[in-house]
XYZ file of C-alpha atoms in Angstrom:
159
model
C 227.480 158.678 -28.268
C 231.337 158.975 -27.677
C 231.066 161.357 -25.653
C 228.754 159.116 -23.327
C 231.239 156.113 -23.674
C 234.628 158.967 -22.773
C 232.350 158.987 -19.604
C 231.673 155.250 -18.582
C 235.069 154.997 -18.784
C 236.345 157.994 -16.898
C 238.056 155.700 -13.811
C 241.617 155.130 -14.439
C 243.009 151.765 -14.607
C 246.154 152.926 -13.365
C 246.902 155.170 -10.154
C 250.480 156.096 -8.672
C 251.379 155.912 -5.002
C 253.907 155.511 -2.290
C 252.999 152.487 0.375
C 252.872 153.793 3.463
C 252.266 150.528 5.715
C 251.963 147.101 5.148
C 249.314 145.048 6.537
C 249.955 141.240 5.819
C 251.729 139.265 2.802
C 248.876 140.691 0.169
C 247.413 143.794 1.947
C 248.837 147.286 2.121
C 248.293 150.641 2.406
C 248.902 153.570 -0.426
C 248.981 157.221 -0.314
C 248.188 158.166 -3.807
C 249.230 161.080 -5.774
C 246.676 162.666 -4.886
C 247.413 162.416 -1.279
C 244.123 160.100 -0.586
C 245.273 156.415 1.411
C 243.682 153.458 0.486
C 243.719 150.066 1.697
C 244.983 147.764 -1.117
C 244.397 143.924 -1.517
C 246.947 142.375 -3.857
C 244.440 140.885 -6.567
C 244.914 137.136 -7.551
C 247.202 136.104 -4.104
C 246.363 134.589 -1.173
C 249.351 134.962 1.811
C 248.522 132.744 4.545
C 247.079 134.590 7.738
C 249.353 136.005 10.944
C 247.538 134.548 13.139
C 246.978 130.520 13.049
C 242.928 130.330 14.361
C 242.110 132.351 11.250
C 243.551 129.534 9.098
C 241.549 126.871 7.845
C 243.615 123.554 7.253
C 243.560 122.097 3.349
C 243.376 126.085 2.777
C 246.472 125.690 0.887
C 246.901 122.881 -1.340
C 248.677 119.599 0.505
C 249.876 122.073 3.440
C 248.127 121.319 6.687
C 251.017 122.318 9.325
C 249.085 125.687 10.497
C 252.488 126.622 12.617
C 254.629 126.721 9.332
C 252.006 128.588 7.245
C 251.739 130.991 9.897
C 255.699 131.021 9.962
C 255.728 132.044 6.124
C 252.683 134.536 6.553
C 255.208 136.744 8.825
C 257.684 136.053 6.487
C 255.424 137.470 3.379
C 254.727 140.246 5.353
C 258.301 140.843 5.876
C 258.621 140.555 1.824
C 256.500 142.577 1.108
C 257.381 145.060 3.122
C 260.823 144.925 2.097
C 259.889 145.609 -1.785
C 257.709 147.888 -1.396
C 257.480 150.621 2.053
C 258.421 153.956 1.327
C 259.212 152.819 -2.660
C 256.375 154.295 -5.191
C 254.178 152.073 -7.111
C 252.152 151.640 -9.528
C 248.089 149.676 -8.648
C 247.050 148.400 -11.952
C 242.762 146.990 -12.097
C 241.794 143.747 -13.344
C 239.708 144.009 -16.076
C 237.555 140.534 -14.829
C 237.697 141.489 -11.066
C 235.823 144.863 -9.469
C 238.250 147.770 -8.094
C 237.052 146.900 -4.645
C 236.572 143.682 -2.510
C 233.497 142.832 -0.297
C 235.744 144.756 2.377
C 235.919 148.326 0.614
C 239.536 147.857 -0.162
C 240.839 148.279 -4.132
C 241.710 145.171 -5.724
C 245.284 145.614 -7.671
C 247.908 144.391 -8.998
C 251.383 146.131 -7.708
C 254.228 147.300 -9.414
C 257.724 148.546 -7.994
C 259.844 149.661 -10.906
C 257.592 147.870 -14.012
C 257.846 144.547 -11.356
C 254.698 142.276 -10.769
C 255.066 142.405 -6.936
C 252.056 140.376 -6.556
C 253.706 137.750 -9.211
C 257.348 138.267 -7.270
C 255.319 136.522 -3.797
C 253.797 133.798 -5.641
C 257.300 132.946 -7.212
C 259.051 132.790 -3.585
C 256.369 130.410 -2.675
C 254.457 132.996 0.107
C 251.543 132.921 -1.094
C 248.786 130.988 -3.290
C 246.926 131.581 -6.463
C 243.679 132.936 -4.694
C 241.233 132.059 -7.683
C 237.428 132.580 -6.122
C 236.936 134.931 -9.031
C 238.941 135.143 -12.428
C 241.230 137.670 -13.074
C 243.352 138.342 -16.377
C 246.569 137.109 -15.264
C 245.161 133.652 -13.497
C 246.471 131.137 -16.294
C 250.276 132.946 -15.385
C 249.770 133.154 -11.994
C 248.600 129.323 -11.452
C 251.908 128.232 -13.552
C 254.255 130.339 -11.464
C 252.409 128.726 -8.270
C 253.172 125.308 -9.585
C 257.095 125.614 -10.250
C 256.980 127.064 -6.523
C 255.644 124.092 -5.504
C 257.374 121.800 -7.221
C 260.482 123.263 -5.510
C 259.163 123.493 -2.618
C 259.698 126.862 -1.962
C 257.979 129.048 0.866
C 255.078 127.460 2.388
C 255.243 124.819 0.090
C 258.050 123.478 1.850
C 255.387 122.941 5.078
C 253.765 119.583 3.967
């Protein structure tokens, strides 16, 4: 019976990479370790979209000036891009969300040098708490979103 259990478990919560190319504010590409790339969605964000006809408006809390969300998306892709192309990371799972969304890619959390990247973008106010599903760090995640903005910060300075 172990031995059956060993095997249910046998995916890794945990993979290594280096990003090779960033997408958007919460999507990336990763070469792994073991030289496979995958498409990466950062799990519990929501960046606003680079381009302003895939917005929907009341998409982000209070914020309904498209041309400034799209303003911050670039700037969230710029971000993110600057903490984490070329650097190695770490993709941690969620243990409440699947490893992969509805579009194939893995659903992780990133981390540059033991850093939350994903938490690092909701702090700068680039992103939102993307909650359709639960994940384990939602109740952190939501509070960080809220001092970002109550100061305003990022997009939330668009309303």
């Amino acid at each position: 019976m172990f031995l059956v259990l060993g095997c249910l478990s046998s995916q890794p919560q945990v993979l290594h990479g280096k990003v090779v190319r960033v997408v958007d504010g919460d999507t990336l590409y990763v070469k792994l370790d073991s030289g496979e790339v995958v498409k990466v969605r950062l799990v519990g964000i929501d960046a606003p979209e680079l381009e302003p006809e895939l917005m929907r408006p009341g998409e982000y809390r209070g914020v309904h000036n498209i041309t400034c969300l799209v303003k911050y998306a670039h700037i969230a892709k710029e971000f993110l891009a600057n903490v984490t192309l070329g650097r190695e990371v770490t993709l941690e799972f969620d243990s409440k969300q699947g490893r992969k969304d509805k579009y194939g890619r893995l659903l992780a959390y990133i981390y540059v040098n033991g850093t939350d990247v994903n938490e690092l973008i909701l702090e700068k106010g680039l992103a939102r708490v993307f909650y359709e599903k639960r994940f384990d760090k939602m109740g952190e995640y939501l509070r960080i979103e809220e001092e970002a903005r109550k100061k305003k910060l990022g997009l939330w300075s668009c309303n």
